[in-house]
mmCIF file of C-alpha atoms and ligand atoms in Angstrom:
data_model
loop_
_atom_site.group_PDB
_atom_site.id
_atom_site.type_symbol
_atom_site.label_atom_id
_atom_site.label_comp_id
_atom_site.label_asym_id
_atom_site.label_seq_id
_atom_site.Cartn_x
_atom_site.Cartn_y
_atom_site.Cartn_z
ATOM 1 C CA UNK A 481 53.120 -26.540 -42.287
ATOM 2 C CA UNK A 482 53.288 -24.690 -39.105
ATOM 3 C CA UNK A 483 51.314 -26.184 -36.295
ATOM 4 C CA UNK A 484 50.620 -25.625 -32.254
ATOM 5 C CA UNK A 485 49.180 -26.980 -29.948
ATOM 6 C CA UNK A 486 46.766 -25.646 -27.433
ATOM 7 C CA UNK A 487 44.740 -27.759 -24.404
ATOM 8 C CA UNK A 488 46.215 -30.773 -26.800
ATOM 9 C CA UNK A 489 44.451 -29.673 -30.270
ATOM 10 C CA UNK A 490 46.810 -28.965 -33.143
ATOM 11 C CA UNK A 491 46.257 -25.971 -34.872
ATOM 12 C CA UNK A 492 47.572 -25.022 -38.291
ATOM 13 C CA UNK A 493 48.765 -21.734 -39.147
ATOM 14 C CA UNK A 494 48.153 -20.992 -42.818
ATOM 15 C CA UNK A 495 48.497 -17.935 -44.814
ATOM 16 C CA UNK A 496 45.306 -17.354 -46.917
ATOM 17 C CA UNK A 497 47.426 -18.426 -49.906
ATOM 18 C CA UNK A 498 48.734 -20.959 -48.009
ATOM 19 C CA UNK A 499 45.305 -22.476 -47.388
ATOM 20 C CA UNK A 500 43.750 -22.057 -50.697
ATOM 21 C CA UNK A 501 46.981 -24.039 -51.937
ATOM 22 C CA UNK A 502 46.328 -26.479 -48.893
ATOM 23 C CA UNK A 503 42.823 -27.120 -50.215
ATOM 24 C CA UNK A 504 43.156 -27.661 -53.646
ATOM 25 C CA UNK A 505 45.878 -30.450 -53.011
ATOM 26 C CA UNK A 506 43.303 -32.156 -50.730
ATOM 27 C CA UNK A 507 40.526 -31.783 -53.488
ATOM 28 C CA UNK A 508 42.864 -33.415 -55.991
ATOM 29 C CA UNK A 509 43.524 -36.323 -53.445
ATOM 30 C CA UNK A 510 42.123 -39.259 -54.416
ATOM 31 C CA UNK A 511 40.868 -40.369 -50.304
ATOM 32 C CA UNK A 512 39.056 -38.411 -48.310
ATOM 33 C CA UNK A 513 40.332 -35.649 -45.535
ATOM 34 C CA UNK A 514 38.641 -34.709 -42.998
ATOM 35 C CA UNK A 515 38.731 -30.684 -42.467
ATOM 36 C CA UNK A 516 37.700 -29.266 -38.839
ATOM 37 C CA UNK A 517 37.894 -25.665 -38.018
ATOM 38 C CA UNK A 518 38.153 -24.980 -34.141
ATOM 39 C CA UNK A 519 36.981 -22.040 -32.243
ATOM 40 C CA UNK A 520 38.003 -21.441 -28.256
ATOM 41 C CA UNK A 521 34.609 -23.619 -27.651
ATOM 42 C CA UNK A 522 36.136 -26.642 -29.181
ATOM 43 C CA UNK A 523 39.499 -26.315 -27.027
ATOM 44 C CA UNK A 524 37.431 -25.909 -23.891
ATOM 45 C CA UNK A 525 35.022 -28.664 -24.683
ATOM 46 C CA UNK A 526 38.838 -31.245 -26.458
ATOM 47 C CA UNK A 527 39.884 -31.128 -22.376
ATOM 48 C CA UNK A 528 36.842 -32.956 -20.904
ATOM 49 C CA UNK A 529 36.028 -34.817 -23.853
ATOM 50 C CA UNK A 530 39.495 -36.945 -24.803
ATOM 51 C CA UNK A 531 37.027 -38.412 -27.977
ATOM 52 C CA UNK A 532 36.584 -35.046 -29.718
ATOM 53 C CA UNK A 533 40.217 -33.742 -29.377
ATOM 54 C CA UNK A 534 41.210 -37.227 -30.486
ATOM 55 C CA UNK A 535 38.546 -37.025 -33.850
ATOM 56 C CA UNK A 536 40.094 -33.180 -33.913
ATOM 57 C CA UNK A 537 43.532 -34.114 -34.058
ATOM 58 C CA UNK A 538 42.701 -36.815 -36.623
ATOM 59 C CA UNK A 539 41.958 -34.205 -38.885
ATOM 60 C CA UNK A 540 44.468 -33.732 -42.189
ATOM 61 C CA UNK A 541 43.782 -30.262 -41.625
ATOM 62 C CA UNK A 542 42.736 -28.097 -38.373
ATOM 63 C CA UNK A 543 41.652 -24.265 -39.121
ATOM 64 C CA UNK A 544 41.763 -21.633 -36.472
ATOM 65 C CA UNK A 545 38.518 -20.337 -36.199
ATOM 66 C CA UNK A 546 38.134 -17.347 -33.393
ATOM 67 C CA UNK A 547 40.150 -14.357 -32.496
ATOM 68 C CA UNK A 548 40.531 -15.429 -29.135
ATOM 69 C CA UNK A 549 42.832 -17.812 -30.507
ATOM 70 C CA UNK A 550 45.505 -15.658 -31.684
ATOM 71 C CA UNK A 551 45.839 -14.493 -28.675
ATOM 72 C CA UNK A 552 45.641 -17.445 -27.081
ATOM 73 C CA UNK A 553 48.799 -18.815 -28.912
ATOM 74 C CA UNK A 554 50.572 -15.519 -28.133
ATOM 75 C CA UNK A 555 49.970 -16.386 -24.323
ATOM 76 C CA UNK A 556 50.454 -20.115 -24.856
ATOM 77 C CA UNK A 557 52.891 -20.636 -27.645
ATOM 78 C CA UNK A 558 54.579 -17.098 -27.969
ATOM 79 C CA UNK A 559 52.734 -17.505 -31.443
ATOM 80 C CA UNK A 560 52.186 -14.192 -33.476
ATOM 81 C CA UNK A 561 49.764 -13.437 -35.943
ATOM 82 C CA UNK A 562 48.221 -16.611 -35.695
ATOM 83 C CA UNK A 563 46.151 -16.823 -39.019
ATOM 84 C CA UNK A 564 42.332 -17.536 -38.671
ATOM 85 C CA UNK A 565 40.090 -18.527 -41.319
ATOM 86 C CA UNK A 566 35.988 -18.527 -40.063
ATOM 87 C CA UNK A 567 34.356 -21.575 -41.389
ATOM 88 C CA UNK A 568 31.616 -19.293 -43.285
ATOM 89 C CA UNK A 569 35.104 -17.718 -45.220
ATOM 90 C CA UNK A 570 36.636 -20.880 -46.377
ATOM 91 C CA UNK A 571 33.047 -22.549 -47.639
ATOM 92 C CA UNK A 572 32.494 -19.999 -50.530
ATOM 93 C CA UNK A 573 35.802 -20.306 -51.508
ATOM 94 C CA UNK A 574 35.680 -23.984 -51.316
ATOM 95 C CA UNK A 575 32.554 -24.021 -53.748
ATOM 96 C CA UNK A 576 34.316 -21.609 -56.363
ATOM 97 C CA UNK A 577 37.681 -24.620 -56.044
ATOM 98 C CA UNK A 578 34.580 -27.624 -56.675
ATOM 99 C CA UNK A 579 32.775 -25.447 -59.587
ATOM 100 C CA UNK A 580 36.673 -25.047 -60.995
ATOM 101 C CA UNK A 581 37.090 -28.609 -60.797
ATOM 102 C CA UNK A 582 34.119 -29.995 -61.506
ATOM 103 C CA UNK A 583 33.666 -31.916 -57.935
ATOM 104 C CA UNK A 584 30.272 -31.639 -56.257
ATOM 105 C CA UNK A 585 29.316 -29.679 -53.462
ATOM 106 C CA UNK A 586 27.356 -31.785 -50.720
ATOM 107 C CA UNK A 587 25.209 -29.199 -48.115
ATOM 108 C CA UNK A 588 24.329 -32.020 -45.386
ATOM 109 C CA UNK A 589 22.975 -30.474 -42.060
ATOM 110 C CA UNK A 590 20.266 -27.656 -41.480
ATOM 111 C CA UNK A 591 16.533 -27.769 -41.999
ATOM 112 C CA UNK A 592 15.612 -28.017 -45.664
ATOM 113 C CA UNK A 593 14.898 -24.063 -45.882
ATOM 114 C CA UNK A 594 18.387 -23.009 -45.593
ATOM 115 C CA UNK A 595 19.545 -26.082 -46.972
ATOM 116 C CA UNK A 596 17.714 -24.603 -50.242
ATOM 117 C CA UNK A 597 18.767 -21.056 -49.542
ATOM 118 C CA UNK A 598 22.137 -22.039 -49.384
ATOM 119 C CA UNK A 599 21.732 -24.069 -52.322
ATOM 120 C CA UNK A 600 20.758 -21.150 -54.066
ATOM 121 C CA UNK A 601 23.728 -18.509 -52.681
ATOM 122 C CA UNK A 602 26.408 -21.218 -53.730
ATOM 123 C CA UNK A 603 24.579 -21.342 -57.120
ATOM 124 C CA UNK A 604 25.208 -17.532 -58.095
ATOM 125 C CA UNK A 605 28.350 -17.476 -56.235
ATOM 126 C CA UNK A 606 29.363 -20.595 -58.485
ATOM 127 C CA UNK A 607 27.445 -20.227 -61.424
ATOM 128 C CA UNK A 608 27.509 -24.432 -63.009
ATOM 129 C CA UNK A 609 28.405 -25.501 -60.062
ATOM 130 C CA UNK A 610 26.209 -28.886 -59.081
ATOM 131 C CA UNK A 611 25.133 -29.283 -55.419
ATOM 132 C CA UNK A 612 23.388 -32.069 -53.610
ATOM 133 C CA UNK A 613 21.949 -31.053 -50.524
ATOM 134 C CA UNK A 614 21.445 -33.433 -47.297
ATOM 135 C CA UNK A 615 18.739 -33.306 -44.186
ATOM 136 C CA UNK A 616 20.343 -35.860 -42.216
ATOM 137 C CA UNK A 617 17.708 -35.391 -39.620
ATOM 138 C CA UNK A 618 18.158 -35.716 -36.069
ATOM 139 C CA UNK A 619 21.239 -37.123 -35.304
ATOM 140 C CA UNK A 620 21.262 -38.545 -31.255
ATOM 141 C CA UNK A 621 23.918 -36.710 -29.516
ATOM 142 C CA UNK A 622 24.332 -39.212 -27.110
ATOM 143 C CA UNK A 623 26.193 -41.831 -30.165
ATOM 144 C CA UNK A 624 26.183 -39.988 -33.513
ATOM 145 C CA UNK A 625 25.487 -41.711 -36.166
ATOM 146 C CA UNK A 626 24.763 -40.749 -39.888
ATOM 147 C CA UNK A 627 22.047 -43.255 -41.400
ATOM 148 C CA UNK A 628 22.555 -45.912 -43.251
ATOM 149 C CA UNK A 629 20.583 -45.369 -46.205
ATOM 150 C CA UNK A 630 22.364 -41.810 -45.928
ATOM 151 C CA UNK A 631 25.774 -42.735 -46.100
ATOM 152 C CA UNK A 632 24.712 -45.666 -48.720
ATOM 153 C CA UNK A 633 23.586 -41.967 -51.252
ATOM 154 C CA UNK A 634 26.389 -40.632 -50.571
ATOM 155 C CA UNK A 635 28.566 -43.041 -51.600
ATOM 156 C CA UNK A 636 26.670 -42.979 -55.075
ATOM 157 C CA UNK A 637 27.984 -38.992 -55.519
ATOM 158 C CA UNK A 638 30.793 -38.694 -57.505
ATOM 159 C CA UNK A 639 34.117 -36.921 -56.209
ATOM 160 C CA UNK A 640 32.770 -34.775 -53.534
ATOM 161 C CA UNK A 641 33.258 -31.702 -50.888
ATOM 162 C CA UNK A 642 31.124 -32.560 -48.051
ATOM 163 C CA UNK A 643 30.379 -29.861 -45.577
ATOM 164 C CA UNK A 644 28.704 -30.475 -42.284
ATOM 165 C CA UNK A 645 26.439 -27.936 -40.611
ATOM 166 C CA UNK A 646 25.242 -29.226 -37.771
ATOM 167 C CA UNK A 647 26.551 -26.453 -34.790
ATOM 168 C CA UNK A 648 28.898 -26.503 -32.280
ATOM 169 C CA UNK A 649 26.290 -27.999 -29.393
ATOM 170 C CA UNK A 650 27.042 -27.513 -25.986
ATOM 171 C CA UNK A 651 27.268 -30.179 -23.206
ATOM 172 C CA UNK A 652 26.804 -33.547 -24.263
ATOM 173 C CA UNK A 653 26.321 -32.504 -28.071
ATOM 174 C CA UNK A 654 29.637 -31.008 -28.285
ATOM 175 C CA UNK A 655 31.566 -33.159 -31.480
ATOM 176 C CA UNK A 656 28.510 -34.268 -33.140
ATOM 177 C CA UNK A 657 29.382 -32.645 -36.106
ATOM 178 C CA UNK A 658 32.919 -33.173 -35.502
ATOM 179 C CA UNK A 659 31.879 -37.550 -35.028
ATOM 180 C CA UNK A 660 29.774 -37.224 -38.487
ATOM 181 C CA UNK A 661 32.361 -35.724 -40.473
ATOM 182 C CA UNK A 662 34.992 -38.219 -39.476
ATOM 183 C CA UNK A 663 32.410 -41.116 -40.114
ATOM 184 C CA UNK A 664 31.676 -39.637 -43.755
ATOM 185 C CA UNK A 665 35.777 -39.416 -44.186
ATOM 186 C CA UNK A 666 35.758 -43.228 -43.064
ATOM 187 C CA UNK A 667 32.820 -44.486 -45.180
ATOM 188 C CA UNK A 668 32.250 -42.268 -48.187
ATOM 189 C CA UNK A 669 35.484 -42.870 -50.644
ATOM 190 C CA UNK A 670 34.074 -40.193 -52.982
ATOM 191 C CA UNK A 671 34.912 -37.440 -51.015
ATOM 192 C CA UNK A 672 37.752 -35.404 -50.954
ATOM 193 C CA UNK A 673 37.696 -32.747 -48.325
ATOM 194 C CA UNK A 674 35.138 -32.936 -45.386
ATOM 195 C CA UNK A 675 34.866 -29.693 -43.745
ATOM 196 C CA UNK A 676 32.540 -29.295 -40.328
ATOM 197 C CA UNK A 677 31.435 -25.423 -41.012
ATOM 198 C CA UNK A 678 29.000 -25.029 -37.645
ATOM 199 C CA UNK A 679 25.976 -22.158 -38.467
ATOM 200 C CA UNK A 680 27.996 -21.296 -41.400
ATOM 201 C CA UNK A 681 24.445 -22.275 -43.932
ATOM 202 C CA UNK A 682 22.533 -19.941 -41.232
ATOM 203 C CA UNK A 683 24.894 -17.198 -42.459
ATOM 204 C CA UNK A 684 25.520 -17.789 -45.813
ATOM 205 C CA UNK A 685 21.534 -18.605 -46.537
ATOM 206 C CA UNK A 686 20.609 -14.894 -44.874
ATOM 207 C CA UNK A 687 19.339 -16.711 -41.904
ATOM 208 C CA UNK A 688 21.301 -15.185 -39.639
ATOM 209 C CA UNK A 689 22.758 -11.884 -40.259
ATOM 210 C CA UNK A 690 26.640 -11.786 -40.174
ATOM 211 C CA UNK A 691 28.777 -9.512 -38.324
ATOM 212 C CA UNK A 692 29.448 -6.257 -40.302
ATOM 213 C CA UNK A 693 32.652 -5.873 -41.597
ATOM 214 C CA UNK A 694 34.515 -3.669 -38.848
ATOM 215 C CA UNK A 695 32.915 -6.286 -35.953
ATOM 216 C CA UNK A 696 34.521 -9.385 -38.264
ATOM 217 C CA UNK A 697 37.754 -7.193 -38.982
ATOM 218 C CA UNK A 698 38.850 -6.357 -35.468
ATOM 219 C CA UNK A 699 37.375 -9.745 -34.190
ATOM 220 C CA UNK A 700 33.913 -8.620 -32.521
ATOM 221 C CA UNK A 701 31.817 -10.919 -34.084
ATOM 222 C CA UNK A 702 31.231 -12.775 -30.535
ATOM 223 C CA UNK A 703 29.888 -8.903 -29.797
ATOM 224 C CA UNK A 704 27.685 -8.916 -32.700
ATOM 225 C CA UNK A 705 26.110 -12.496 -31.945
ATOM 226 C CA UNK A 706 25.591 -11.247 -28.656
ATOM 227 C CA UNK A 707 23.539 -8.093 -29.558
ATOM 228 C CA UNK A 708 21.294 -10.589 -32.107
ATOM 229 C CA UNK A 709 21.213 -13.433 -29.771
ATOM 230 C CA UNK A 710 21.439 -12.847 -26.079
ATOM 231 C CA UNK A 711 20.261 -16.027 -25.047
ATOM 232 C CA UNK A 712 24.242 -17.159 -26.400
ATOM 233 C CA UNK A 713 25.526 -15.319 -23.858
ATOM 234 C CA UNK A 714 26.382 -18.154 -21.516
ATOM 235 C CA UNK A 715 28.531 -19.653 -24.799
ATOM 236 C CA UNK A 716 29.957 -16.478 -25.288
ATOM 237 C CA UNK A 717 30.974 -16.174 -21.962
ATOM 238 C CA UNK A 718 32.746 -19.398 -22.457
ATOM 239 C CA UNK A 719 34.696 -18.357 -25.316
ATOM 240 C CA UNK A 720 35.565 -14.726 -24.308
ATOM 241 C CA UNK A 721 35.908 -15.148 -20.550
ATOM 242 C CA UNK A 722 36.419 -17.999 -19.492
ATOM 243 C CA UNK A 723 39.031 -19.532 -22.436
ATOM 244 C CA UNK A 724 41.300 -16.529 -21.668
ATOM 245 C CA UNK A 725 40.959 -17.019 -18.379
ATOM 246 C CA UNK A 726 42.202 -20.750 -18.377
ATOM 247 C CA UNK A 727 44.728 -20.088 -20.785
ATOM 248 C CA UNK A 728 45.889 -17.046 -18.677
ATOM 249 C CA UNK A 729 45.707 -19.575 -15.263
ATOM 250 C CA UNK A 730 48.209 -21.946 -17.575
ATOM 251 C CA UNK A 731 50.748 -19.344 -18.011
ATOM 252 C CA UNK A 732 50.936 -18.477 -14.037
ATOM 253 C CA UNK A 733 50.957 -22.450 -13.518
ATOM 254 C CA UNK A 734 53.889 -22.918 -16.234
ATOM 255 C CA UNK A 735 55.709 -19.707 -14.500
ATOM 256 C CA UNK A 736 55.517 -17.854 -17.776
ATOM 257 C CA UNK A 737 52.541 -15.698 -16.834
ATOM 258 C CA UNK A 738 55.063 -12.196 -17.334
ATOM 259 C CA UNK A 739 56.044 -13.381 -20.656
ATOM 260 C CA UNK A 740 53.022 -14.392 -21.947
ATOM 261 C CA UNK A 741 51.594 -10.737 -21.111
ATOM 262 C CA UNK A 742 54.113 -9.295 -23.145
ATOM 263 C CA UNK A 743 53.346 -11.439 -25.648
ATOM 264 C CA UNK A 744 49.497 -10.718 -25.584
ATOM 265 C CA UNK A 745 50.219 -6.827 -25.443
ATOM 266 C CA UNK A 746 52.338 -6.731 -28.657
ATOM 267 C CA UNK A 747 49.938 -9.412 -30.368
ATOM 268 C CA UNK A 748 46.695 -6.636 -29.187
ATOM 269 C CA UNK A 749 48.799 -3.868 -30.755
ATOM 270 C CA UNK A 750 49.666 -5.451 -34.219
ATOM 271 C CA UNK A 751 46.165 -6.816 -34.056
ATOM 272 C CA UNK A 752 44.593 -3.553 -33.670
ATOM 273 C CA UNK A 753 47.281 -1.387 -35.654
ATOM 274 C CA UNK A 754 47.234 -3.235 -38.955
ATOM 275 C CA UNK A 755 43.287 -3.215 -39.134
ATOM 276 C CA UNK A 756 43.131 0.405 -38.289
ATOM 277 C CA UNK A 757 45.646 1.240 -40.889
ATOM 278 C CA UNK A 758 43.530 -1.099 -43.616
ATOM 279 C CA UNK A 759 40.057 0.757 -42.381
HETATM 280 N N1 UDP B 1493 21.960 -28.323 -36.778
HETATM 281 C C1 UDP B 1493 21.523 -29.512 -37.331
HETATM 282 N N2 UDP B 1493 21.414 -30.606 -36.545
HETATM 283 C C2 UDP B 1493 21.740 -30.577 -35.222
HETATM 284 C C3 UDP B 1493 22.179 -29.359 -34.653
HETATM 285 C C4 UDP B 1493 22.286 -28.234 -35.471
HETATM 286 O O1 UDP B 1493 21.252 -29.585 -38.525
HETATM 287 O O2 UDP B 1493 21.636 -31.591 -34.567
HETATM 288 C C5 UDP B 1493 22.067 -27.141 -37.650
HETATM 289 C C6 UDP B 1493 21.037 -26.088 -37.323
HETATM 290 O O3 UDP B 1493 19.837 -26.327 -38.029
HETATM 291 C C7 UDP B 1493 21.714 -24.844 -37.819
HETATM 292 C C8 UDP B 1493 23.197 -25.135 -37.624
HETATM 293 O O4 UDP B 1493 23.309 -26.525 -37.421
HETATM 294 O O5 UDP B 1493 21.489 -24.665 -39.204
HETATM 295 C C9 UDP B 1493 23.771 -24.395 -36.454
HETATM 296 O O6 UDP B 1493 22.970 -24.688 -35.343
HETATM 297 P P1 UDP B 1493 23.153 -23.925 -33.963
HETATM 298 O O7 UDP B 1493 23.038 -22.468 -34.181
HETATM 299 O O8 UDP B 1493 22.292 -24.589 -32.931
HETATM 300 O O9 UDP B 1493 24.651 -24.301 -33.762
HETATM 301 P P2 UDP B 1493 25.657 -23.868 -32.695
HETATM 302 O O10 UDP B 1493 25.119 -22.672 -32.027
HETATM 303 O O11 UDP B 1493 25.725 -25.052 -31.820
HETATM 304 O O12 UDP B 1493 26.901 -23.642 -33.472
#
């Protein structure tokens, strides 16, 4: 598997065949790996917070998740065509692989709404597939923990996928999600994969409207989110300013700031050519 590193996470470049293939060996595992998907957000928040890169790095597998981050490696790693799979992608298809193979599908984050809505998208998408869905409640940000009694039912499941929805945070609640999933990959022997997915039930329960296709396919969904949700903005600023920015202030640091900028150019024109050709 190809891997880099950037601000100390390991990333893991997979083809889309090469992660489907990825996944289903995990599902057929028989212990539990833990599945994280990080976006420029998580890199900024792994260098103050040596816990979450740590739990991130601990992962068996570690799925770009942001445009900014193929560009990112260009600068960084002289990367190209860094693949990137968004959380919300890699769900449904992760539902179709537990229907397939008869493993349930645990929804544990949310408010019981979309935790029913999603329920109910996974259950055309996946027709006989069976799902147990999860309010964990609030979970203290401060030391995340998932409840006893919780982590007691799940245990009961059979063979499971477990995916976590419980955002990104910001500040102090950064790697709560990240923290839960790796305690559910510790204590729950059932499962197979567990996957951290952010607001991916907002999107896939029509809570939140996705990015149309030509904002997801050239990488504007940040643009998107913006126009639906301005009070993100600070967030996005984080992800689209200042995470190029930092990476960009590495380069000059390292002495390979020239390089990297040729690197970034060629990665903005295969980036932008190939989608243009596919519109
Ligand atoms: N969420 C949750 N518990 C939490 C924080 C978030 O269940 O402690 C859920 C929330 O209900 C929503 C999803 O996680 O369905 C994404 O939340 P948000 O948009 O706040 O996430 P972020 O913007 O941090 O990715």
């Amino acid at each position: 598997m190809r891997s880099i590193s950037i601000f100390g996470v390991r990333l893991d470049d997979l083809t889309s065949d090469e992660l489907h293939a990825r996944l289903l060996e995990l599902l057929d595992r028989s212990e539990p790996s833990l599945v994280v998907t990080p976006n420029p957000e998580f890199l900024l928040a792994a260098q103050s917070n040596p816990a979450f890169r740590d739990v991130l790095n601990s992962s068996t597998l570690s799925i770009p998740d942001g445009v900014a981050l193929r560009f990112a490696a260009a600068a960084n790693n002289g990367t190209h065509n860094l693949h990137r799979h968004p959380g919300v992608d890699v769900l449904p298809e992760l539902a179709i692989m537990c229907r397939n193979r008869g493993v349930i599908l645990v929804l544990l984050g949310a408010t019981n709404f979309i935790l029913a809505q999603t329920k109910m998208h996974f259950a055309t998408l996946a027709e006989g597939i069976s799902i147990v869905t999860v309010n964990p409640g609030f979970i203290n940000a401060e030391s995340p923990q998932l409840a006893q009694h919780i982590i007691e039912d799940l245990c009961l499941v059979g063979p499971c996928v477990v995916a976590v929805a419980l955002g990104q945070g910001s500040g102090r609640s950064q790697g709560k999600q990240e923290s839960i999933a790796a305690q559910i990959v510790a204590k729950v022997p059932n499962a197979r994969i567990v996957i951290g997915v952010g607001g991916a039930f907002d999107a896939l329960s029509g809570s939140v409207r996705r990015a149309p296709l030509a904002f997801r396919r050239f990488g504007f969904e940040w643009a998107w989110r913006l126009a639906i949700e301005p009070w993100r903005f600070q967030r996005i600023f984080r992800a689209t300013i200042l995470f190029p920015s930092i990476v960009a202030y590495g380069t000059i640091q390292a002495g390979t700031f020239g390089r990297a900028l040729v690197n970034v150019a060629s990665e903005l024109r295969n980036h932008f050519f190939s989608r243009l050709k596919n519109v």
